[in-house]
XYZ file of C-alpha atoms in Angstrom:
724
model
C 184.912 57.598 118.640
C 182.630 54.960 117.122
C 179.880 56.309 114.924
C 176.307 55.257 115.567
C 174.024 54.083 112.799
C 170.751 55.854 112.181
C 168.938 53.505 109.792
C 170.362 50.304 108.401
C 167.760 50.351 105.637
C 168.845 53.733 104.276
C 169.817 53.642 100.615
C 170.981 57.215 99.991
C 174.452 58.385 100.890
C 174.077 60.242 104.203
C 174.860 63.962 104.138
C 176.643 65.872 106.910
C 174.838 68.538 108.889
C 176.160 72.104 108.739
C 176.655 72.987 112.396
C 177.388 76.479 113.718
C 179.106 76.608 117.117
C 179.246 79.914 118.978
C 182.283 79.956 121.258
C 185.635 78.181 121.187
C 186.026 77.367 124.852
C 186.400 73.871 126.276
C 182.742 72.986 125.638
C 182.587 74.477 122.147
C 185.799 72.807 121.002
C 184.791 69.450 122.487
C 181.482 69.662 120.639
C 183.307 70.642 117.443
C 185.712 67.707 117.718
C 183.009 65.159 118.535
C 180.707 66.418 115.768
C 183.606 66.455 113.322
C 184.276 62.821 114.140
C 180.625 62.069 113.432
C 181.256 63.390 109.911
C 179.560 66.801 110.055
C 180.539 70.199 108.618
C 181.408 72.294 111.680
C 181.928 76.074 111.771
C 183.127 77.748 115.009
C 182.615 81.456 115.709
C 184.774 82.880 118.512
C 184.447 86.508 119.657
C 188.072 86.820 120.825
C 191.301 86.418 118.883
C 191.924 83.305 120.974
C 195.099 84.489 122.664
C 196.800 81.824 124.749
C 195.183 81.554 128.158
C 197.473 81.349 131.195
C 197.158 80.941 134.916
C 194.516 78.237 135.286
C 194.173 74.482 135.486
C 191.217 72.152 135.147
C 190.016 68.890 136.647
C 189.420 65.986 134.281
C 187.635 63.520 136.531
C 186.769 60.050 135.262
C 183.514 61.180 133.654
C 185.284 63.819 131.506
C 188.633 62.095 131.027
C 186.982 59.002 129.596
C 185.158 61.081 126.991
C 188.348 62.831 125.912
C 190.023 59.454 125.575
C 187.192 58.359 123.293
C 187.943 61.412 121.181
C 191.612 60.464 121.050
C 192.952 62.979 123.565
C 195.293 61.595 126.233
C 195.558 63.934 129.232
C 199.026 62.653 130.145
C 200.266 63.616 126.683
C 199.471 67.269 127.460
C 201.081 67.280 130.890
C 198.143 65.956 132.900
C 198.929 64.717 136.402
C 196.908 61.893 137.908
C 195.223 62.894 141.153
C 196.234 60.122 143.543
C 195.034 61.674 146.789
C 193.245 64.459 148.612
C 194.584 66.035 151.794
C 193.015 68.743 153.944
C 195.002 70.845 156.396
C 193.751 72.950 159.281
C 194.410 76.459 157.941
C 195.208 78.078 161.302
C 197.877 75.515 162.240
C 198.869 73.776 159.024
C 198.231 70.382 160.647
C 196.702 67.544 158.606
C 192.938 67.204 159.131
C 192.383 64.164 156.878
C 193.868 62.385 153.895
C 192.201 60.215 151.209
C 194.025 57.933 148.813
C 192.103 58.544 145.585
C 194.380 56.181 143.659
C 192.753 53.291 145.535
C 189.343 54.863 144.988
C 190.264 55.266 141.339
C 189.867 51.514 140.865
C 186.138 52.198 141.148
C 186.158 54.324 138.011
C 186.845 53.437 134.395
C 189.305 56.270 133.851
C 191.803 58.160 136.052
C 191.270 61.636 137.464
C 193.732 64.011 135.824
C 194.705 67.598 136.650
C 195.550 69.531 133.501
C 196.623 73.037 132.568
C 193.589 74.611 130.910
C 195.638 76.250 128.152
C 197.201 72.904 127.215
C 193.819 71.219 127.065
C 192.351 74.093 125.056
C 195.236 74.001 122.587
C 194.947 70.233 122.122
C 191.190 70.383 121.541
C 191.605 73.248 119.074
C 194.234 71.362 117.086
C 192.199 68.147 117.026
C 188.973 69.946 116.028
C 190.430 72.225 113.355
C 193.651 70.506 112.275
C 194.146 68.502 109.111
C 194.818 65.273 111.005
C 192.036 63.109 112.354
C 188.680 61.674 111.388
C 186.217 63.734 109.387
C 186.376 67.155 107.800
C 188.308 69.726 109.856
C 186.138 72.252 111.670
C 186.628 75.830 110.482
C 187.436 78.387 113.191
C 186.442 82.037 112.723
C 188.133 84.250 115.341
C 187.156 87.828 116.186
C 183.646 86.871 115.057
C 181.246 88.038 117.719
C 177.694 86.741 117.320
C 175.020 89.331 118.008
C 171.815 87.336 117.564
C 170.614 83.805 116.923
C 167.495 82.859 114.962
C 166.820 79.428 116.436
C 163.958 78.590 114.084
C 165.754 79.423 110.841
C 169.103 78.298 112.214
C 170.801 81.602 111.370
C 173.372 83.629 113.301
C 174.060 87.325 112.762
C 177.588 88.571 113.400
C 178.593 91.948 114.798
C 179.471 93.190 111.304
C 175.898 92.455 110.142
C 176.718 89.381 108.077
C 174.618 86.254 108.533
C 175.444 82.559 108.421
C 172.902 79.761 108.110
C 173.267 76.160 109.109
C 171.223 73.132 110.085
C 171.844 73.477 113.810
C 173.335 76.043 116.214
C 175.295 75.328 119.395
C 175.573 78.142 121.935
C 178.834 77.586 123.825
C 179.462 81.265 124.523
C 179.902 81.164 128.277
C 178.168 82.554 131.322
C 177.275 85.841 129.581
C 175.813 83.938 126.606
C 173.912 85.775 123.902
C 172.726 82.518 122.372
C 170.924 81.717 125.624
C 168.568 84.667 125.170
C 167.094 83.009 122.063
C 165.558 80.316 124.260
C 162.186 81.360 125.737
C 162.801 82.198 129.381
C 166.533 81.996 128.797
C 167.381 85.644 129.390
C 168.894 84.727 132.738
C 171.521 87.028 134.199
C 174.386 85.593 136.234
C 174.711 86.913 139.754
C 177.346 87.053 142.470
C 177.369 83.787 144.403
C 178.817 85.587 147.404
C 182.304 84.303 146.711
C 185.234 85.411 144.555
C 188.541 83.703 143.828
C 192.185 84.554 143.270
C 194.099 82.215 141.004
C 197.750 81.826 140.172
C 200.385 79.250 139.264
C 203.718 78.576 140.962
C 206.623 76.403 139.825
C 206.843 73.300 141.996
C 210.535 73.827 142.638
C 209.827 77.291 144.116
C 207.734 75.597 146.793
C 210.033 72.633 147.318
C 213.053 74.901 147.875
C 211.399 76.671 150.807
C 211.364 74.679 154.076
C 208.108 76.399 155.092
C 206.221 75.176 152.028
C 208.101 72.042 150.981
C 206.008 69.728 153.156
C 202.844 70.665 151.250
C 204.165 69.232 147.985
C 206.013 66.263 149.409
C 203.249 64.001 148.100
C 203.120 63.993 144.305
C 199.692 64.101 142.652
C 197.708 65.324 145.654
C 194.845 67.806 145.685
C 195.492 69.929 148.762
C 192.931 72.052 150.624
C 192.936 74.492 153.524
C 189.289 75.118 154.451
C 188.326 77.735 157.045
C 184.891 78.964 158.127
C 184.206 81.152 155.104
C 187.318 80.925 152.932
C 189.528 78.244 151.495
C 192.709 77.698 149.486
C 192.996 74.851 146.951
C 196.258 73.643 145.416
C 196.899 70.925 142.843
C 199.639 70.003 140.346
C 199.639 70.211 136.554
C 202.137 70.382 133.657
C 203.856 67.094 134.505
C 204.116 68.083 138.177
C 206.240 71.132 137.342
C 203.553 73.674 138.256
C 201.077 74.037 141.104
C 197.703 75.668 140.467
C 196.106 77.741 143.262
C 192.530 78.887 143.748
C 191.828 81.092 146.779
C 188.059 81.327 147.382
C 186.801 84.002 149.758
C 183.824 86.313 150.436
C 183.239 88.577 147.416
C 182.985 91.760 149.430
C 186.592 91.446 150.571
C 188.012 91.775 147.036
C 185.232 93.699 145.311
C 187.468 96.747 144.919
C 189.619 94.746 142.449
C 186.731 93.458 140.345
C 185.286 95.539 137.526
C 183.539 92.763 135.580
C 186.293 91.971 133.086
C 186.014 88.253 133.855
C 188.814 85.735 134.279
C 191.620 87.987 133.171
C 191.193 90.681 135.847
C 194.402 91.365 137.778
C 194.219 90.932 141.541
C 195.954 92.665 144.419
C 198.521 90.517 146.191
C 198.375 92.713 149.273
C 194.616 92.292 149.429
C 194.952 88.516 149.046
C 197.428 88.391 151.933
C 195.067 90.481 154.051
C 192.145 88.166 153.281
C 194.170 85.141 154.383
C 195.925 86.722 157.349
C 194.348 84.216 159.748
C 195.984 81.283 157.976
C 199.178 79.748 159.321
C 202.532 81.357 158.373
C 203.471 78.367 156.201
C 200.348 78.898 154.126
C 200.825 82.652 153.876
C 204.345 81.852 152.678
C 202.788 80.170 149.645
C 200.667 83.246 148.901
C 203.719 85.495 149.254
C 205.295 83.680 146.313
C 202.497 84.639 143.886
C 203.621 86.824 140.966
C 201.345 89.861 141.253
C 201.607 90.577 137.536
C 200.011 87.180 136.881
C 197.627 87.104 139.836
C 194.015 86.956 138.666
C 190.793 87.520 140.569
C 187.228 86.924 139.464
C 183.779 86.819 140.907
C 182.218 83.354 141.151
C 178.933 83.669 139.310
C 175.820 81.599 139.680
C 172.600 81.654 137.677
C 168.977 80.636 138.015
C 168.079 77.362 136.366
C 167.274 77.611 132.677
C 163.779 76.399 131.693
C 165.405 74.456 128.870
C 168.753 74.002 127.143
C 167.105 73.840 123.715
C 164.739 75.705 121.424
C 163.915 74.885 117.816
C 167.371 74.067 116.326
C 169.469 75.713 119.042
C 171.131 74.057 122.021
C 173.233 75.799 124.674
C 176.006 73.956 126.489
C 178.559 74.514 129.229
C 178.404 77.775 131.168
C 175.910 79.176 128.672
C 173.446 76.553 129.940
C 174.539 75.853 133.514
C 177.418 77.926 134.938
C 179.282 76.025 137.645
C 180.937 77.169 140.827
C 184.402 75.608 141.174
C 183.844 73.657 144.389
C 183.811 70.205 142.744
C 185.907 70.900 139.656
C 183.039 69.761 137.400
C 182.385 72.884 135.308
C 184.720 71.903 132.480
C 183.724 68.248 132.811
C 180.048 69.020 132.347
C 180.801 71.171 129.293
C 182.728 68.209 127.855
C 179.788 65.912 128.626
C 177.435 68.351 126.861
C 179.546 68.451 123.715
C 179.942 64.691 123.481
C 176.253 64.025 124.223
C 175.289 66.372 121.389
C 177.455 64.443 118.957
C 176.069 61.126 120.184
C 172.486 62.065 119.305
C 173.512 63.521 115.927
C 175.314 60.689 114.107
C 175.991 60.801 110.392
C 172.703 60.243 108.614
C 170.793 62.649 110.842
C 168.791 64.969 108.591
C 167.979 68.641 109.241
C 164.376 67.560 109.830
C 165.570 65.234 112.615
C 167.432 67.925 114.577
C 164.603 69.212 116.797
C 163.667 65.693 117.802
C 167.288 64.791 118.554
C 167.723 67.893 120.709
C 164.859 66.665 122.865
C 166.880 63.509 123.483
C 169.966 65.616 124.280
C 168.005 67.597 126.856
C 166.622 64.452 128.456
C 170.189 63.193 128.825
C 171.699 66.408 130.173
C 169.165 68.632 131.957
C 168.643 66.702 135.185
C 172.260 65.557 135.521
C 173.801 68.997 134.988
C 171.484 70.626 137.517
C 171.952 67.878 140.074
C 175.727 68.329 139.950
C 175.181 72.091 140.177
C 173.219 71.513 143.364
C 175.958 69.276 144.780
C 178.492 71.963 143.923
C 176.564 74.722 145.702
C 176.332 72.552 148.809
C 180.043 71.715 148.639
C 180.842 75.435 148.571
C 178.740 76.427 151.576
C 180.371 77.870 154.650
C 180.201 75.811 157.831
C 177.597 78.100 159.411
C 175.449 78.083 156.278
C 175.487 74.286 156.134
C 174.386 74.100 159.752
C 171.636 76.697 159.264
C 170.197 74.828 156.272
C 170.602 71.400 157.827
C 172.712 70.308 154.871
C 175.350 67.592 155.025
C 178.393 67.144 152.853
C 178.832 63.602 151.547
C 181.614 63.834 149.023
C 181.584 60.085 148.358
C 177.960 60.311 147.209
C 178.851 63.318 145.065
C 181.872 61.594 143.545
C 179.932 58.409 142.799
C 177.300 60.378 140.891
C 179.758 62.698 139.163
C 182.420 60.174 138.191
C 180.279 57.103 137.481
C 178.771 58.310 134.209
C 179.644 58.069 130.538
C 177.782 60.733 128.559
C 178.526 59.047 125.219
C 177.168 55.649 126.266
C 174.183 57.235 127.989
C 173.199 59.484 125.069
C 173.856 56.779 122.471
C 171.589 54.416 124.364
C 168.907 57.111 124.614
C 169.100 57.683 120.858
C 168.843 53.979 120.103
C 165.813 53.650 122.378
C 164.202 56.584 120.588
C 164.877 55.151 117.140
C 163.581 51.758 118.200
C 160.399 53.297 119.582
C 159.678 54.671 116.103
C 160.339 51.396 114.288
C 157.232 49.249 114.687
C 158.924 46.301 112.968
C 161.331 45.713 115.870
C 160.959 42.518 117.852
C 161.975 42.135 121.487
C 162.413 38.915 123.394
C 164.490 37.691 126.279
C 167.243 38.624 126.940
C 165.940 42.155 126.394
C 169.078 43.766 127.821
C 170.730 43.688 124.382
C 167.907 45.459 122.607
C 165.808 44.396 119.645
C 166.556 40.892 118.433
C 167.005 39.681 114.854
C 164.790 36.855 113.710
C 162.489 35.697 110.919
C 160.314 38.804 111.172
C 163.303 41.156 111.523
C 166.037 39.445 109.482
C 169.618 40.384 110.379
C 168.236 43.508 112.156
C 167.101 44.966 108.814
C 163.702 46.526 108.342
C 161.531 43.916 106.556
C 161.327 46.212 103.503
C 165.017 47.126 103.447
C 166.591 47.249 100.003
C 169.607 45.285 101.186
C 167.397 42.512 102.531
C 165.510 42.244 99.250
C 168.837 42.074 97.408
C 169.970 39.207 99.654
C 166.761 37.309 98.912
C 167.181 37.833 95.198
C 170.730 36.561 95.343
C 169.817 33.558 97.493
C 166.106 32.750 97.141
C 164.282 31.353 100.137
C 162.826 27.970 99.226
C 160.640 25.338 100.872
C 159.862 21.652 100.305
C 156.779 20.446 102.150
C 155.786 16.786 102.437
C 152.288 16.271 103.832
C 150.105 13.265 104.601
C 146.417 13.973 105.139
C 144.601 11.204 106.982
C 141.313 10.341 108.654
C 141.236 10.083 112.442
C 138.936 10.307 115.480
C 137.229 13.550 116.459
C 136.554 12.240 119.963
C 140.275 11.578 120.471
C 141.512 14.856 118.992
C 138.956 17.110 120.633
C 140.579 16.459 124.009
C 143.540 18.498 122.760
C 141.489 21.613 122.101
C 141.584 24.473 124.649
C 138.378 26.175 125.782
C 136.581 27.993 122.979
C 137.730 25.633 120.230
C 135.524 22.931 118.686
C 135.123 20.841 115.566
C 132.824 22.452 113.028
C 131.416 19.135 111.790
C 129.507 16.750 114.074
C 131.145 13.799 112.278
C 133.261 11.521 114.440
C 135.735 10.833 111.640
C 137.742 13.985 110.845
C 140.799 14.993 108.858
C 144.276 15.859 110.105
C 147.648 16.272 108.410
C 151.228 15.474 109.300
C 153.260 18.117 107.453
C 157.055 18.337 107.232
C 158.744 21.372 105.650
C 162.429 21.881 104.905
C 163.471 25.509 104.453
C 166.649 26.648 102.688
C 168.316 29.966 101.847
C 166.628 31.749 104.751
C 167.821 35.357 104.886
C 167.307 35.586 108.634
C 169.702 32.642 109.036
C 172.244 34.142 106.606
C 171.268 31.646 103.921
C 170.889 28.637 106.213
C 167.840 26.492 106.792
C 166.067 23.965 109.014
C 163.078 21.600 109.070
C 159.827 21.507 110.998
C 157.122 18.854 111.360
C 153.680 19.405 112.823
C 150.241 17.947 113.365
C 147.451 20.029 111.804
C 143.813 19.338 112.768
C 141.300 20.510 110.166
C 137.736 21.749 110.503
C 138.131 23.705 113.751
C 136.331 26.863 114.863
C 136.809 29.270 117.736
C 133.831 31.021 119.325
C 134.608 34.591 120.363
C 133.093 36.338 123.360
C 130.556 38.064 121.121
C 129.364 34.719 119.761
C 130.945 35.057 116.320
C 133.122 32.254 114.992
C 136.522 32.041 113.340
C 137.312 28.969 111.210
C 140.672 27.343 110.628
C 143.124 24.499 111.226
C 144.476 23.877 114.733
C 148.188 23.265 115.363
C 148.777 21.538 118.742
C 152.482 20.797 118.271
C 155.292 21.722 115.871
C 158.686 20.024 116.058
C 161.750 21.884 114.750
C 165.389 20.855 114.525
C 166.927 24.282 115.261
C 166.727 26.295 118.459
C 166.464 29.742 116.823
C 163.064 29.290 115.148
C 161.758 27.521 118.252
C 162.658 30.497 120.435
C 161.416 33.157 118.019
C 158.208 31.281 117.220
C 157.372 30.685 120.866
C 158.241 34.167 122.062
C 156.904 36.274 119.199
C 153.948 34.205 117.982
C 153.065 31.854 120.844
C 153.517 28.759 118.683
C 153.644 25.316 120.384
C 157.179 24.433 119.315
C 159.399 21.601 120.583
C 162.831 20.393 119.559
C 163.348 17.120 117.705
C 165.729 15.812 115.088
C 164.078 15.633 111.674
C 165.796 13.514 109.029
C 164.363 13.878 105.509
C 165.630 11.366 102.915
C 164.444 12.204 99.394
C 164.645 10.476 96.046
C 164.260 12.904 93.109
C 160.714 14.092 93.911
C 159.499 10.475 93.760
C 159.895 9.005 97.223
C 160.641 10.291 100.690
C 161.207 8.910 104.178
C 161.062 11.203 107.211
C 162.257 10.231 110.691
C 161.306 12.151 113.832
C 163.657 11.478 116.741
C 165.358 12.834 119.856
C 168.968 11.889 120.608
C 168.761 8.692 118.609
C 165.310 7.578 119.724
C 162.904 7.594 116.785
C 159.249 8.092 117.672
C 157.799 8.884 114.250
C 158.394 7.599 110.713
C 156.565 8.836 107.614
C 156.904 7.680 104.002
C 155.598 8.908 100.660
C 156.046 6.857 97.449
C 155.233 7.140 93.744
C 154.827 10.926 93.738
C 153.602 12.373 90.426
C 153.644 16.013 89.362
C 150.307 17.829 89.326
C 149.084 20.686 87.136
C 150.519 23.963 88.542
C 148.210 26.145 90.653
C 149.038 29.782 91.434
C 150.070 30.567 94.988
C 147.083 31.520 97.065
C 144.545 30.470 94.398
C 141.374 29.230 96.038
C 139.137 26.535 94.661
C 135.460 27.323 94.352
C 133.485 27.147 97.599
C 131.791 23.814 98.352
C 128.181 23.570 97.165
C 125.394 21.864 99.142
C 124.045 18.944 97.081
C 121.199 16.927 98.578
C 120.615 16.109 102.254
C 123.267 16.127 104.961
C 125.221 18.709 106.941
C 126.206 21.907 105.143
C 129.776 22.142 103.863
C 132.203 23.805 106.263
C 132.984 27.477 105.677
C 136.383 28.395 104.215
C 139.228 28.260 106.711
C 140.821 31.606 107.563
C 144.175 30.353 108.742
C 145.976 28.329 111.405
C 145.103 28.414 115.115
C 147.479 27.854 117.986
C 147.314 28.612 121.691
C 149.789 30.866 123.469
C 150.608 29.867 127.032
C 153.201 31.555 129.283
C 153.635 29.894 132.693
C 153.758 32.040 135.824
C 157.102 32.086 137.639
C 156.942 30.483 141.071
C 153.291 29.431 140.701
C 153.127 25.931 139.211
C 150.004 25.283 137.182
C 149.252 28.975 136.668
C 149.826 31.105 133.613
C 150.966 34.691 133.312
C 149.027 34.862 130.069
C 147.156 32.498 127.754
C 145.058 33.177 124.680
C 144.261 31.859 121.181
C 146.165 33.087 118.121
C 145.272 33.007 114.427
C 147.896 33.094 111.676
C 145.930 34.070 108.547
C 146.508 32.228 105.313
C 149.339 34.026 103.511
C 148.595 35.743 100.232
C 150.965 35.177 97.329
C 153.206 38.102 96.393
C 152.742 39.524 92.918
C 154.996 37.808 90.408
C 155.628 34.760 92.583
C 156.217 31.671 90.449
C 153.787 28.773 90.718
C 154.857 26.111 93.210
C 155.488 22.609 91.922
C 153.150 20.029 93.401
C 153.494 16.233 93.425
C 150.768 13.885 94.721
C 150.330 10.240 95.688
C 147.955 7.949 97.547
C 150.812 5.781 98.760
C 151.943 7.013 102.167
C 152.433 5.630 105.682
C 152.411 7.075 109.193
C 154.106 5.252 112.078
C 154.056 6.840 115.545
C 155.618 5.101 118.543
C 155.270 5.750 122.262
C 158.524 5.889 124.206
C 158.985 6.081 127.963
C 160.645 8.796 130.022
C 164.014 7.047 129.875
C 164.154 7.318 126.085
C 162.296 10.634 125.735
C 162.657 12.417 129.089
C 161.033 15.652 127.867
C 158.846 14.331 125.032
C 157.463 11.008 126.288
C 154.061 12.529 127.113
C 153.773 13.896 123.559
C 154.927 10.653 121.921
C 152.400 8.652 123.975
C 149.515 10.866 122.850
C 150.585 10.820 119.194
C 151.001 7.042 119.219
C 147.474 6.661 120.599
C 145.900 8.703 117.781
C 143.756 6.454 115.525
C 144.585 6.513 111.817
C 141.701 5.314 109.665
C 143.436 5.773 106.338
C 145.408 8.154 104.140
C 143.344 10.627 102.118
C 146.178 12.151 100.111
C 149.893 12.859 100.293
C 151.826 15.616 98.608
C 155.152 17.293 98.006
C 155.005 21.028 97.309
C 158.168 22.870 96.267
C 158.012 26.669 96.253
C 160.076 29.829 96.332
C 159.343 32.503 98.923
C 158.593 31.746 102.565
C 156.017 33.435 104.794
C 157.239 34.711 108.167
C 153.779 34.519 109.822
C 154.072 38.167 110.843
C 150.327 38.456 110.315
C 149.601 36.245 113.331
C 147.337 37.994 115.832
C 145.673 37.376 119.151
C 142.069 36.522 118.329
C 140.660 38.595 121.195
């Protein structure tokens, strides 16, 4: 079974939990095996000496069989027989009432429906949980160790001999008469007689096939066979490689109460009484009952219980019959215990700390409480007598029941619930379409690591993230540019000649791209302010368009930040920090060319260092206030409503502050630079022609300055926020 990760940023070696399991039945052993495979230290305390159980079989429907396969247990390897059909006979005549081919139905489910001898399954689970072979540390089994009390808060159990054992978590898998259950507030529920009891026994298949009266009933291999009367029924199905047939004879409790003293499953039944109870059944059916070995005939009362208020308390969880005892009418009791055990392991992967346990048990309960009780309800309905069904207006729809019961994987379901929980606690996660696959990696969540993860910092130290930015600042027309600005934005200065910059950055060694890089080129309009609803202003540079030559940053920047990104090819040709030519194109059509020549290195300036604020000298407009960052406008179009948006609002990405210890960037400057922007039609630029036309129409009055800045360390713009 695959282990689930708790925290990819963890640096300490995870430690196993010490888990105490009370009860070594099917549910307890499944939990022990699954938790062992998760890497935990598991101790099992069983009240009996674990003598070999005989005389019973168990259904492993798709929902349970699939989980056992995950754990490495193959039902066929322990004599399991695939259930390929269900047939019901009229008990008074022995005639066929209906027949269903479940093998064809089985194509609906991920895993086959197997019928297995309970003792064989129990033995296999015990060996896999406690044996030396297999993943993880072997669980330790303590037999003849009856638990008297459970301290759920302190995670301590007290044994019958007065000794105590402490762990990090306790599992109560001690059956319908559970003592662990009483440690849950409101959990002192007492099982009660459901109104039905059952005889059970096994017969060799050849004993039935050799008798002409009974041979017809086993002529079809792998069939679950039923004889259902008004208030009693007989169920037969194969196990042990088709060499044995398991029988369950369900009838009104009062008719066998003289044989039942409360000793549970191992109580010996009266064959004569069983024959009397089924005297109305056809002779061929009574011939089956006649073959039962009275020394091995068992009878027990079918017990039900009021719904528990909870399966958990503090660091205790109850599973299987201790939490939700099942009547046998759908064969789901063992399956639900298996689901419980596997779901527990799924929410407690290696790396779970003792402090996490209570929180994880809440997830377990959310996964199991409703499902277990819904199947219980189905089971009660399936076991009702005909008259009772009619009186209550209930209907049996076994296909609905089977779809719900079989079509579930407790491991997948609980694992997904845990991942959702962990993600809800991690505020650094980023989600974008397609959301079906969970949180997405990207520049603000590199490689799915937490931004402060030690491993991520190590990657950045090994391969530093670097940038080379060529920029050309030029004078242009306010009246032309202001038509780009959305409502609320305006130029701060009344001047008609304003400044803008074409800036092209090439990034390398990007951790979020596993050391790769890309380039982007944008138009930045300076001296812009945004007026908020309260009348206050925010000052910055406006970014109307940013071209990038890689899809990943375009998608992440648009979805997570609302940036106005478009794809274009960006070709940067450099000459030893002296000259550079940049071409902006789309599929071979160039619509922008930019050159910088005679670059000379400037005196280093620390990252983030601000020059002194402008001072008013003489008449004229006051100097503009310091810019706070870069503006852009988020726009998400409405589906099916052209021209309308689902959402639109302004965003500000604050100026990044330099990290402590960051080396000074190298800066090179020149006055020799050119900008050439060309309009192309829709045939050359089918998706960009409107942008190229606008850019080509932008007046350029002259270059103010041009620069190359080389630096180490790249901002991810995670500080970008909706302005209001």
